[in-house]
Amino acid sequence: MEFESWWLAAIPLFFGLGWAAARVDLRHEPRKRGALPDAYFRGLNFLLNEQPDKAIDAFIDVVKLDPETVELHFALGNLFRRRGESDRAIRVHLNLAERVDLDRSQREHALFELGQDYLKAGLLDRAEDAFNRLDATEYAGAALRHRMDIAQMVRDWPLAIDLAERLSREPGQARSHELAHFRCEMAVRALQSGSDDRLEQASRELDLAARAAPDHPRPFLMAGELAIEQGDPARAIRLWEAVAANHPAYLGLIASAWLAAHAAVDQSDAGIDALVQAHRRSPSIDTLAAIADAMERLRGEAAAMTWVRQELARHPSLLGLEKLFALQVRGASDEDRMQIETSQKVLQQHTQRLARYVCDRCGFKARSHYWQCPGCSRWDTYAPRRIEEMQR
Ligand SMILES: [Zn+2]
């Protein structure tokens, strides 16, 4: 049988158990002297023979005789959890949590560990139940954070909002950006619902989101999109101007809509000029492409190509070059068009990879921009820029 090397890491734990067992042995009457080390050594033998379940039973016998070995059992339980052996971690911690002879603080500690075991095992209901029972204990704050994580996993946004607000009241636990995202998710849900007042519901949520985090671009971007849907492009422009001033990089996400809103209020030129200013401050392929298309439409192909060439000289980019080819191909002669199209195809093989967005925490790549990473579930880990722009 192949010896699993990870048990070597547990050797200090076995020594600790041995030390504790010896201490217990000295303090008990002679009749028990033999029994206690027996249980301990039996457990150790089971571990070394790769029979961890029998080892747990033996160690549980040890802890029954002396609560002072409790800390060592916590270590054993956590070792199982880290190894991904959640069922064994649960057995160890459940035994401690149900022991009426342990003091309250130790049982609460066991319950907190048990909640984490259930979470790791994907038993969300049980994890939530364990964390719920830790209100008004020393683990309340940490349990609240885990409950908020669970609420997000099951996309229970009203509960997530309630928990984030409770958590925010604790010192050093501000959750304003998460709160804003939860409100925005509520707005998304309202918009997807078929209800008659879906726009009003979404608007209310986005107001609350902006109030929770006035420094975050998402509520303003979404409120602008909502204003467009409500037939109020002037309001959309006002909302997006706040984004242009404070977070110009995010304008890339709504660049085409920005220009369409300006066109709708007969201010196309002002819209292009403002976007050009934002692009200067924070260049991106999305603003470049939207500006180039609008310029081509309003000021002609030559003006658009001149501007794109200038911008490419300032910030060379393969994605920008692809846009330039797209402009060139439309006005080219048949012979030139074939040549440009060949270059386009070669370029596309590289740019497909460069045009993705990437999570700066887990590296998950996606064609669309996400506010919450589909890979690691963290918020705001996607910059509003493509991979090529991140490498500059
Ligand atoms: Zn991620």
Short mmCIF file of C-alpha atoms and ligand atoms in Angstrom, two decimals:
data_model
loop_
_atom_site.label_atom_id
_atom_site.label_comp_id
_atom_site.label_asym_id
_atom_site.label_seq_id
_atom_site.Cartn_x
_atom_site.Cartn_y
_atom_site.Cartn_z
CA MET A 1 0.00 0.00 0.00
CA GLU A 2 1.37 3.38 -0.95
CA PHE A 3 2.04 5.58 2.05
CA GLU A 4 0.35 8.96 1.74
CA SER A 5 2.99 11.57 2.48
CA TRP A 6 0.48 14.10 3.78
CA TRP A 7 0.25 12.23 7.05
CA LEU A 8 3.83 13.33 7.72
CA ALA A 9 2.41 16.83 8.08
CA ALA A 10 0.17 15.52 10.84
CA ILE A 11 3.05 14.13 12.92
CA PRO A 12 3.25 17.23 15.18
CA LEU A 13 -0.47 16.72 15.79
CA PHE A 14 0.09 13.11 16.88
CA PHE A 15 2.82 14.24 19.25
CA GLY A 16 0.45 16.82 20.65
CA LEU A 17 -2.24 14.21 21.13
CA GLY A 18 0.27 11.97 22.84
CA TRP A 19 1.32 14.77 25.16
CA ALA A 20 -2.26 15.54 26.06
CA ALA A 21 -3.07 11.87 26.53
CA ALA A 22 -0.08 11.45 28.83
CA ARG A 23 -1.20 14.43 30.92
CA VAL A 24 -4.66 12.95 31.26
CA ASP A 25 -3.16 9.61 32.13
CA LEU A 26 -1.20 11.09 35.05
CA ARG A 27 -4.28 12.74 36.52
CA HIS A 28 -6.62 9.74 36.43
CA GLU A 29 -6.90 6.80 38.75
CA PRO A 30 -4.78 3.72 37.99
CA ARG A 31 -7.73 1.79 36.47
CA LYS A 32 -7.92 4.26 33.59
CA ARG A 33 -4.20 4.66 33.09
CA GLY A 34 -3.95 1.91 30.56
CA ALA A 35 -7.20 2.67 28.72
CA LEU A 36 -6.44 6.22 27.68
CA PRO A 37 -3.10 5.80 25.89
CA ASP A 38 -4.55 2.63 24.34
CA ALA A 39 -7.25 4.66 22.57
CA TYR A 40 -4.70 7.20 21.48
CA PHE A 41 -2.20 4.65 20.12
CA ARG A 42 -5.02 2.70 18.52
CA GLY A 43 -5.99 5.92 16.69
CA LEU A 44 -2.42 6.57 15.67
CA ASN A 45 -2.09 3.04 14.30
CA PHE A 46 -5.27 3.44 12.30
CA LEU A 47 -3.96 6.70 10.83
CA LEU A 48 -0.67 5.13 9.84
CA ASN A 49 -2.55 2.19 8.31
CA GLU A 50 -4.62 4.67 6.29
CA GLN A 51 -7.83 3.91 8.12
CA PRO A 52 -8.75 7.49 9.08
CA ASP A 53 -12.40 6.67 9.94
CA LYS A 54 -11.39 4.15 12.58
CA ALA A 55 -8.76 6.64 13.77
CA ILE A 56 -11.45 9.29 14.28
CA ASP A 57 -13.50 6.86 16.44
CA ALA A 58 -10.42 6.15 18.55
CA PHE A 59 -9.59 9.83 18.99
CA ILE A 60 -13.20 10.61 19.88
CA ASP A 61 -12.80 8.10 22.72
CA VAL A 62 -9.75 10.06 23.88
CA VAL A 63 -11.56 13.41 23.90
CA LYS A 64 -14.48 11.90 25.83
CA LEU A 65 -12.11 11.27 28.70
CA ASP A 66 -10.47 14.68 28.74
CA PRO A 67 -11.86 17.90 27.28
CA GLU A 68 -8.30 19.29 27.31
CA THR A 69 -7.59 17.39 24.09
CA VAL A 70 -10.25 19.52 22.33
CA GLU A 71 -7.79 21.87 20.63
CA LEU A 72 -6.00 18.91 19.10
CA HIS A 73 -9.28 17.68 17.70
CA PHE A 74 -9.87 21.06 16.12
CA ALA A 75 -6.47 20.69 14.47
CA LEU A 76 -7.38 17.20 13.23
CA GLY A 77 -10.75 18.43 11.87
CA ASN A 78 -9.15 21.36 10.07
CA LEU A 79 -6.52 19.07 8.60
CA PHE A 80 -9.29 16.89 7.12
CA ARG A 81 -11.08 19.97 5.73
CA ARG A 82 -7.92 21.31 4.11
CA ARG A 83 -7.40 17.89 2.53
CA GLY A 84 -10.90 18.13 1.04
CA GLU A 85 -12.11 15.25 3.26
CA SER A 86 -15.18 17.19 4.35
CA ASP A 87 -17.16 14.19 5.63
CA ARG A 88 -14.38 13.37 8.11
CA ALA A 89 -13.97 17.00 9.17
CA ILE A 90 -17.75 17.10 9.76
CA ARG A 91 -17.62 13.99 11.97
CA VAL A 92 -14.87 15.47 14.14
CA HIS A 93 -16.46 18.93 14.50
CA LEU A 94 -20.01 17.59 14.91
CA ASN A 95 -18.84 15.43 17.79
CA LEU A 96 -17.32 18.51 19.49
CA ALA A 97 -20.35 20.75 18.81
CA GLU A 98 -22.72 18.25 20.43
CA ARG A 99 -20.64 17.61 23.54
CA VAL A 100 -22.60 19.05 26.47
CA ASP A 101 -19.61 18.65 28.79
CA LEU A 102 -17.56 21.19 26.78
CA ASP A 103 -17.86 24.86 27.65
CA ARG A 104 -20.06 27.10 25.51
CA SER A 105 -17.18 28.88 23.80
CA GLN A 106 -15.68 25.55 22.64
CA ARG A 107 -19.03 24.36 21.30
CA GLU A 108 -19.48 27.66 19.43
CA HIS A 109 -16.00 27.27 17.97
CA ALA A 110 -16.90 23.73 16.83
CA LEU A 111 -20.15 25.02 15.28
CA PHE A 112 -18.22 27.68 13.37
CA GLU A 113 -15.78 25.07 12.03
CA LEU A 114 -18.70 22.77 11.22
CA GLY A 115 -20.33 25.56 9.19
CA GLN A 116 -17.14 25.87 7.15
CA ASP A 117 -17.01 22.08 6.64
CA TYR A 118 -20.59 22.10 5.32
CA LEU A 119 -19.76 25.07 3.08
CA LYS A 120 -16.78 23.26 1.61
CA ALA A 121 -18.91 20.13 1.09
CA GLY A 122 -21.51 22.23 -0.76
CA LEU A 123 -24.18 21.55 1.91
CA LEU A 124 -25.33 25.17 1.89
CA ASP A 125 -28.55 24.72 3.95
CA ARG A 126 -26.66 23.07 6.78
CA ALA A 127 -23.83 25.62 6.59
CA GLU A 128 -26.35 28.46 6.77
CA ASP A 129 -28.07 26.82 9.74
CA ALA A 130 -24.74 26.48 11.60
CA PHE A 131 -23.79 30.13 10.93
CA ASN A 132 -27.30 31.34 11.89
CA ARG A 133 -26.87 29.78 15.32
CA LEU A 134 -23.74 31.89 15.95
CA ASP A 135 -25.52 35.24 16.33
CA ALA A 136 -24.38 37.13 19.44
CA THR A 137 -21.28 34.96 19.86
CA GLU A 138 -17.65 35.86 19.27
CA TYR A 139 -17.99 34.26 15.81
CA ALA A 140 -20.98 36.43 14.80
CA GLY A 141 -19.03 38.73 12.44
CA ALA A 142 -17.22 35.93 10.61
CA ALA A 143 -20.45 33.88 10.45
CA LEU A 144 -22.24 36.89 8.94
CA ARG A 145 -19.60 37.11 6.17
CA HIS A 146 -20.06 33.41 5.37
CA ARG A 147 -23.85 33.85 5.33
CA MET A 148 -23.45 36.74 2.89
CA ASP A 149 -21.29 34.52 0.66
CA ILE A 150 -23.96 31.80 0.74
CA ALA A 151 -26.73 34.31 -0.09
CA GLN A 152 -24.69 35.37 -3.14
CA MET A 153 -24.10 31.76 -4.20
CA VAL A 154 -27.85 31.09 -4.26
CA ARG A 155 -28.46 34.60 -5.68
CA ASP A 156 -30.79 35.53 -2.83
CA TRP A 157 -30.16 39.27 -3.28
CA PRO A 158 -32.67 40.59 -0.67
CA LEU A 159 -30.97 38.42 1.97
CA ALA A 160 -27.50 39.43 0.72
CA ILE A 161 -28.52 43.11 1.04
CA ASP A 162 -29.84 42.58 4.58
CA LEU A 163 -26.61 40.81 5.63
CA ALA A 164 -24.35 43.39 3.92
CA GLU A 165 -26.18 46.20 5.73
CA ARG A 166 -25.78 44.39 9.07
CA LEU A 167 -22.11 43.73 8.36
CA SER A 168 -21.52 47.39 7.36
CA ARG A 169 -22.60 48.47 10.84
CA GLU A 170 -19.59 46.67 12.32
CA PRO A 171 -16.32 48.63 12.53
CA GLY A 172 -14.02 48.18 9.52
CA GLN A 173 -16.58 46.07 7.61
CA ALA A 174 -17.82 48.56 4.97
CA ARG A 175 -19.61 46.69 2.19
CA SER A 176 -20.70 49.61 0.01
CA HIS A 177 -19.54 48.23 -3.35
CA GLU A 178 -21.05 44.81 -2.68
CA LEU A 179 -24.29 46.48 -1.59
CA ALA A 180 -24.37 48.48 -4.83
CA HIS A 181 -23.87 45.28 -6.87
CA PHE A 182 -26.62 43.46 -4.96
CA ARG A 183 -29.00 46.38 -5.69
CA CYS A 184 -27.94 46.34 -9.35
CA GLU A 185 -28.65 42.58 -9.47
CA MET A 186 -32.12 43.33 -8.05
CA ALA A 187 -32.56 45.87 -10.87
CA VAL A 188 -31.48 43.28 -13.46
CA ARG A 189 -34.01 40.84 -11.99
CA ALA A 190 -36.76 43.49 -12.09
CA LEU A 191 -35.98 44.27 -15.73
CA GLN A 192 -36.12 40.57 -16.66
CA SER A 193 -39.47 40.15 -14.91
CA GLY A 194 -42.64 40.64 -16.90
CA SER A 195 -44.24 42.92 -14.32
CA ASP A 196 -45.94 46.17 -15.37
CA ASP A 197 -43.81 48.32 -13.09
CA ARG A 198 -40.50 46.64 -13.97
CA LEU A 199 -38.87 49.93 -15.04
CA GLU A 200 -39.95 51.73 -11.85
CA GLN A 201 -38.73 48.83 -9.68
CA ALA A 202 -35.36 48.80 -11.47
CA SER A 203 -35.10 52.58 -11.14
CA ARG A 204 -35.70 52.40 -7.38
CA GLU A 205 -33.01 49.75 -6.95
CA LEU A 206 -30.49 51.71 -9.02
CA ASP A 207 -31.15 54.87 -6.95
CA LEU A 208 -30.42 52.87 -3.80
CA ALA A 209 -27.31 51.37 -5.45
CA ALA A 210 -25.97 54.83 -6.35
CA ARG A 211 -26.70 56.01 -2.82
CA ALA A 212 -24.87 52.99 -1.34
CA ALA A 213 -21.78 53.57 -3.51
CA PRO A 214 -21.71 57.00 -5.21
CA ASP A 215 -18.12 56.27 -6.30
CA HIS A 216 -19.00 53.11 -8.27
CA PRO A 217 -19.72 53.35 -12.02
CA ARG A 218 -22.15 50.44 -12.35
CA PRO A 219 -25.35 52.06 -10.94
CA PHE A 220 -24.80 55.11 -13.22
CA LEU A 221 -24.09 53.00 -16.31
CA MET A 222 -27.21 50.90 -15.68
CA ALA A 223 -29.38 53.91 -14.80
CA GLY A 224 -28.37 55.47 -18.13
CA GLU A 225 -29.36 52.32 -20.02
CA LEU A 226 -32.68 52.36 -18.15
CA ALA A 227 -33.24 56.01 -19.10
CA ILE A 228 -32.75 55.05 -22.77
CA GLU A 229 -35.37 52.32 -22.34
CA GLN A 230 -37.68 54.91 -20.75
CA GLY A 231 -37.19 57.16 -23.79
CA ASP A 232 -35.13 59.81 -21.98
CA PRO A 233 -31.72 60.05 -23.74
CA ALA A 234 -30.98 63.46 -22.15
CA ARG A 235 -31.13 61.87 -18.69
CA ALA A 236 -28.93 58.99 -19.89
CA ILE A 237 -26.33 61.50 -21.07
CA ARG A 238 -26.37 63.30 -17.69
CA LEU A 239 -25.85 60.01 -15.83
CA TRP A 240 -23.07 58.87 -18.15
CA GLU A 241 -21.32 62.23 -17.94
CA ALA A 242 -20.69 61.40 -14.26
CA VAL A 243 -19.02 58.16 -15.43
CA ALA A 244 -17.02 60.04 -18.11
CA ALA A 245 -15.74 62.44 -15.44
CA ASN A 246 -14.93 59.91 -12.72
CA HIS A 247 -14.34 56.59 -14.51
CA PRO A 248 -13.51 57.31 -18.20
CA ALA A 249 -12.27 53.73 -18.74
CA TYR A 250 -15.83 52.42 -18.18
CA LEU A 251 -17.20 54.53 -21.04
CA GLY A 252 -15.90 51.82 -23.38
CA LEU A 253 -18.71 49.56 -22.12
CA ILE A 254 -21.42 51.95 -23.40
CA ALA A 255 -19.53 53.87 -26.13
CA SER A 256 -22.02 53.11 -28.94
CA ALA A 257 -25.02 53.85 -26.69
CA TRP A 258 -23.39 57.13 -25.63
CA LEU A 259 -23.17 58.22 -29.29
CA ALA A 260 -26.71 57.03 -30.05
CA ALA A 261 -28.08 59.02 -27.08
CA HIS A 262 -26.34 62.18 -28.31
CA ALA A 263 -27.66 61.56 -31.81
CA ALA A 264 -31.19 61.21 -30.36
CA VAL A 265 -30.99 64.72 -28.85
CA ASP A 266 -29.38 66.09 -31.99
CA GLN A 267 -25.94 66.53 -30.43
CA SER A 268 -23.95 64.01 -32.42
CA ASP A 269 -20.86 66.20 -32.81
CA ALA A 270 -20.77 67.08 -29.12
CA GLY A 271 -21.13 63.36 -28.34
CA ILE A 272 -18.17 62.44 -30.56
CA ASP A 273 -16.00 65.25 -29.18
CA ALA A 274 -16.74 64.31 -25.54
CA LEU A 275 -15.98 60.64 -26.28
CA VAL A 276 -12.72 61.65 -28.00
CA GLN A 277 -11.77 63.54 -24.80
CA ALA A 278 -12.58 60.50 -22.65
CA HIS A 279 -10.61 58.30 -25.08
CA ARG A 280 -7.56 60.59 -24.71
CA ARG A 281 -7.71 60.15 -20.93
CA SER A 282 -8.28 56.42 -21.09
CA PRO A 283 -7.80 54.86 -24.55
CA SER A 284 -9.68 51.67 -25.35
CA ILE A 285 -10.54 49.74 -28.49
CA ASP A 286 -14.25 50.07 -27.70
CA THR A 287 -14.23 53.88 -27.65
CA LEU A 288 -11.89 53.94 -30.67
CA ALA A 289 -14.21 51.70 -32.72
CA ALA A 290 -17.38 53.60 -31.74
CA ILE A 291 -15.80 56.99 -32.50
CA ALA A 292 -14.44 55.74 -35.85
CA ASP A 293 -17.89 54.47 -36.92
CA ALA A 294 -19.61 57.72 -35.86
CA MET A 295 -16.97 59.85 -37.60
CA GLU A 296 -17.27 57.80 -40.78
CA ARG A 297 -21.04 58.31 -40.77
CA LEU A 298 -20.99 62.04 -39.96
CA ARG A 299 -17.68 63.37 -41.23
CA GLY A 300 -16.74 60.89 -43.95
CA GLU A 301 -14.41 57.95 -44.37
CA ALA A 302 -11.25 60.05 -44.83
CA ALA A 303 -11.78 61.96 -41.55
CA ALA A 304 -12.41 58.71 -39.66
CA MET A 305 -9.27 57.04 -41.08
CA THR A 306 -7.09 60.08 -40.33
CA TRP A 307 -8.25 60.11 -36.73
CA VAL A 308 -7.76 56.35 -36.26
CA ARG A 309 -4.22 56.58 -37.73
CA GLN A 310 -3.37 59.41 -35.32
CA GLU A 311 -4.66 57.42 -32.36
CA LEU A 312 -2.77 54.30 -33.48
CA ALA A 313 0.44 56.35 -33.66
CA ARG A 314 -0.23 57.45 -30.09
CA HIS A 315 -1.28 54.01 -28.78
CA PRO A 316 -0.26 51.22 -31.20
CA SER A 317 -2.64 48.26 -30.97
CA LEU A 318 -3.51 45.22 -33.09
CA LEU A 319 -7.20 45.60 -32.26
CA GLY A 320 -7.01 49.24 -33.44
CA LEU A 321 -5.23 48.15 -36.62
CA GLU A 322 -8.05 45.68 -37.27
CA LYS A 323 -10.52 48.57 -37.03
CA LEU A 324 -8.43 50.59 -39.50
CA PHE A 325 -8.51 47.69 -41.98
CA ALA A 326 -12.29 47.49 -41.58
CA LEU A 327 -12.55 51.18 -42.52
CA GLN A 328 -10.13 50.82 -45.43
CA VAL A 329 -11.83 47.78 -46.93
CA ARG A 330 -15.12 49.61 -47.42
CA GLY A 331 -13.64 52.28 -49.76
CA ALA A 332 -11.03 50.08 -51.47
CA SER A 333 -10.81 48.99 -55.10
CA ASP A 334 -11.42 45.27 -55.80
CA GLU A 335 -7.68 44.54 -56.00
CA ASP A 336 -6.85 46.42 -52.77
CA ARG A 337 -9.83 44.84 -51.00
CA MET A 338 -8.46 41.32 -51.55
CA GLN A 339 -5.12 42.34 -50.10
CA ILE A 340 -6.67 44.04 -47.07
CA GLU A 341 -8.98 41.09 -46.44
CA THR A 342 -6.01 38.70 -46.41
CA SER A 343 -4.24 40.93 -43.86
CA GLN A 344 -7.45 41.09 -41.82
CA LYS A 345 -7.67 37.29 -41.64
CA VAL A 346 -4.06 36.96 -40.46
CA LEU A 347 -4.62 39.68 -37.88
CA GLN A 348 -7.86 38.15 -36.60
CA GLN A 349 -6.05 34.97 -35.60
CA HIS A 350 -4.15 37.07 -33.05
CA THR A 351 -6.79 39.58 -32.05
CA GLN A 352 -9.46 37.03 -31.05
CA ARG A 353 -7.31 36.13 -28.07
CA LEU A 354 -6.46 39.76 -27.29
CA ALA A 355 -10.05 40.98 -27.41
CA ARG A 356 -11.14 39.08 -24.29
CA TYR A 357 -11.57 40.39 -20.79
CA VAL A 358 -9.68 38.73 -17.95
CA CYS A 359 -10.23 38.40 -14.19
CA ASP A 360 -7.24 39.86 -12.37
CA ARG A 361 -7.69 37.42 -9.47
CA CYS A 362 -8.23 33.99 -11.05
CA GLY A 363 -7.35 34.66 -14.70
CA PHE A 364 -10.76 33.55 -16.06
CA LYS A 365 -11.08 34.89 -19.61
CA ALA A 366 -14.38 35.93 -21.16
CA ARG A 367 -15.70 37.54 -24.31
CA SER A 368 -17.99 39.81 -22.28
CA HIS A 369 -17.25 42.10 -19.38
CA TYR A 370 -18.54 40.76 -16.03
CA TRP A 371 -19.07 42.65 -12.79
CA GLN A 372 -18.82 39.35 -10.91
CA CYS A 373 -16.26 36.84 -12.13
CA PRO A 374 -17.92 33.57 -13.28
CA GLY A 375 -14.72 31.76 -12.24
CA CYS A 376 -14.04 32.98 -8.69
CA SER A 377 -17.29 34.89 -7.91
CA ARG A 378 -15.41 38.01 -6.81
CA TRP A 379 -16.81 41.44 -7.67
CA ASP A 380 -15.01 44.08 -9.75
CA THR A 381 -12.14 41.84 -10.80
CA TYR A 382 -12.70 42.54 -14.52
CA ALA A 383 -11.20 45.80 -15.73
CA PRO A 384 -13.30 47.37 -18.53
CA ARG A 385 -10.36 46.75 -20.88
CA ARG A 386 -9.41 43.98 -23.28
CA ILE A 387 -6.40 41.76 -22.65
CA GLU A 388 -4.28 43.66 -25.22
CA GLU A 389 -4.96 46.94 -23.41
CA MET A 390 -4.05 45.39 -20.06
CA GLN A 391 -0.62 44.45 -21.39
CA ARG A 392 0.36 48.02 -22.21
ZN ZN B 1 -12.00 35.41 -11.15
#
